[in-house]
Amino acid sequence: MRLILISGLSGSGKSVALRALEDSGFYCVDNLPATMLPEAMAMYADFGYKDIAISVDTRSGPTLGALPKVVESLKSQGIDVRLLFLEAKPETLVKRFSETRRRHPLSDTGITVEESILLEQEMLAEVLELGTRIDTSELSANALRSWVRELVDADSNQLTLIFESFGFKHGVPQDADFVFDARCLPNPYYDPQLRPFTGRDQPIIDFFAGHQEVAEMITDIQAMIAKWLPCYGKENRSYLTVAVGCTGGQHRSVYIIENLASVFPDRQVLVRHRQLYREH
């Protein structure tokens, strides 16, 4: 059996992620208390279900603290358990609650939305360490659905390298394990003819091919990842996210990420271009 747990901050897109898994054939349950997971999985096994997705968050109340032990117990039974933790910048969450006029689940205590977000972050601190983080601050709903499906389809028995480009002017991704800055490299943005293209397009590829420092940065990042990857593998983690940023997240960072993804043929690799996916 395969169990995908969806957790994270209110307003970060947990409902979108759960619906994406439901559309992919998962039997989905929204907001199940953590202590009920073993009993629920036993029942689903009797029913013949193979793929289950369940959201577990602060609405589960006091049972949330039991989640780490419950996850370990389910894994010991041979169940493929993975947790996706969705989050976003506080200012982004405040804006989303304001636009949708939704009430924050923790606002019943009379505190503001900002205070509710900080409280929820504290309550979920241990849960965050259990899984793979997805920062949805700059993501459209379609991009989030795509990223969730990619993570779920990845083989959980081997460490997956996630290479992610981004624009510093939009903020550093909260889900990155390594962050590299490519803003010191030549920028094709200042050429009006190259500006409309991205780092995946041939005119930009040709532009960077003429700059040795770009190739050197790619080689240096590759060497660092290759050196320390075995150490992260010993932690029994499923994912390692390497982020490269430039100013806008369209040219330099995209080009470098595409190249890094191609030099680890013996690894399971996922590629994300945060700014290119914003409007799609």
PDB file of C-alpha atoms in Angstrom, residues 49 56 62 67 90 109 116 143 153-155 179 213-214 218 223 230 235 243-244 252 259-260 279:
ATOM      1  CA  TYR A  49      -7.329   0.039  -1.668  1.00  0.00           C
ATOM      2  CA  VAL A  56      -3.366  15.722   8.573  1.00  0.00           C
ATOM      3  CA  PRO A  62      -4.022  17.200  20.142  1.00  0.00           C
ATOM      4  CA  LEU A  67       2.105  11.715  13.949  1.00  0.00           C
ATOM      5  CA  PRO A  90       3.306  34.656   5.815  1.00  0.00           C
ATOM      6  CA  THR A 109      -9.241  32.116  19.792  1.00  0.00           C
ATOM      7  CA  SER A 116      -2.722  32.481  13.667  1.00  0.00           C
ATOM      8  CA  ALA A 143       1.863  24.153 -11.159  1.00  0.00           C
ATOM      9  CA  ASP A 153       5.364   9.252  -8.986  1.00  0.00           C
ATOM     10  CA  ALA A 154       9.028   9.328  -7.918  1.00  0.00           C
ATOM     11  CA  ASP A 155      10.499   6.112  -6.536  1.00  0.00           C
ATOM     12  CA  VAL A 179      20.792  27.809  -2.589  1.00  0.00           C
ATOM     13  CA  GLU A 213      32.464  31.468 -16.120  1.00  0.00           C
ATOM     14  CA  VAL A 214      28.985  30.018 -16.615  1.00  0.00           C
ATOM     15  CA  ILE A 218      27.924  24.644 -13.213  1.00  0.00           C
ATOM     16  CA  ALA A 223      31.148  18.895  -7.716  1.00  0.00           C
ATOM     17  CA  PRO A 230      26.230  10.374  -0.010  1.00  0.00           C
ATOM     18  CA  GLU A 235      19.891  10.324   6.488  1.00  0.00           C
ATOM     19  CA  ALA A 243      17.944  25.873  -5.909  1.00  0.00           C
ATOM     20  CA  VAL A 244      19.745  28.301  -8.212  1.00  0.00           C
ATOM     21  CA  ARG A 252      20.694  32.293 -15.925  1.00  0.00           C
ATOM     22  CA  ASN A 259      22.491  21.646 -17.185  1.00  0.00           C
ATOM     23  CA  LEU A 260      22.749  20.343 -13.621  1.00  0.00           C
ATOM     24  CA  GLU A 279       1.232  31.924 -14.632  1.00  0.00           C
TER      25      GLU A 279
END
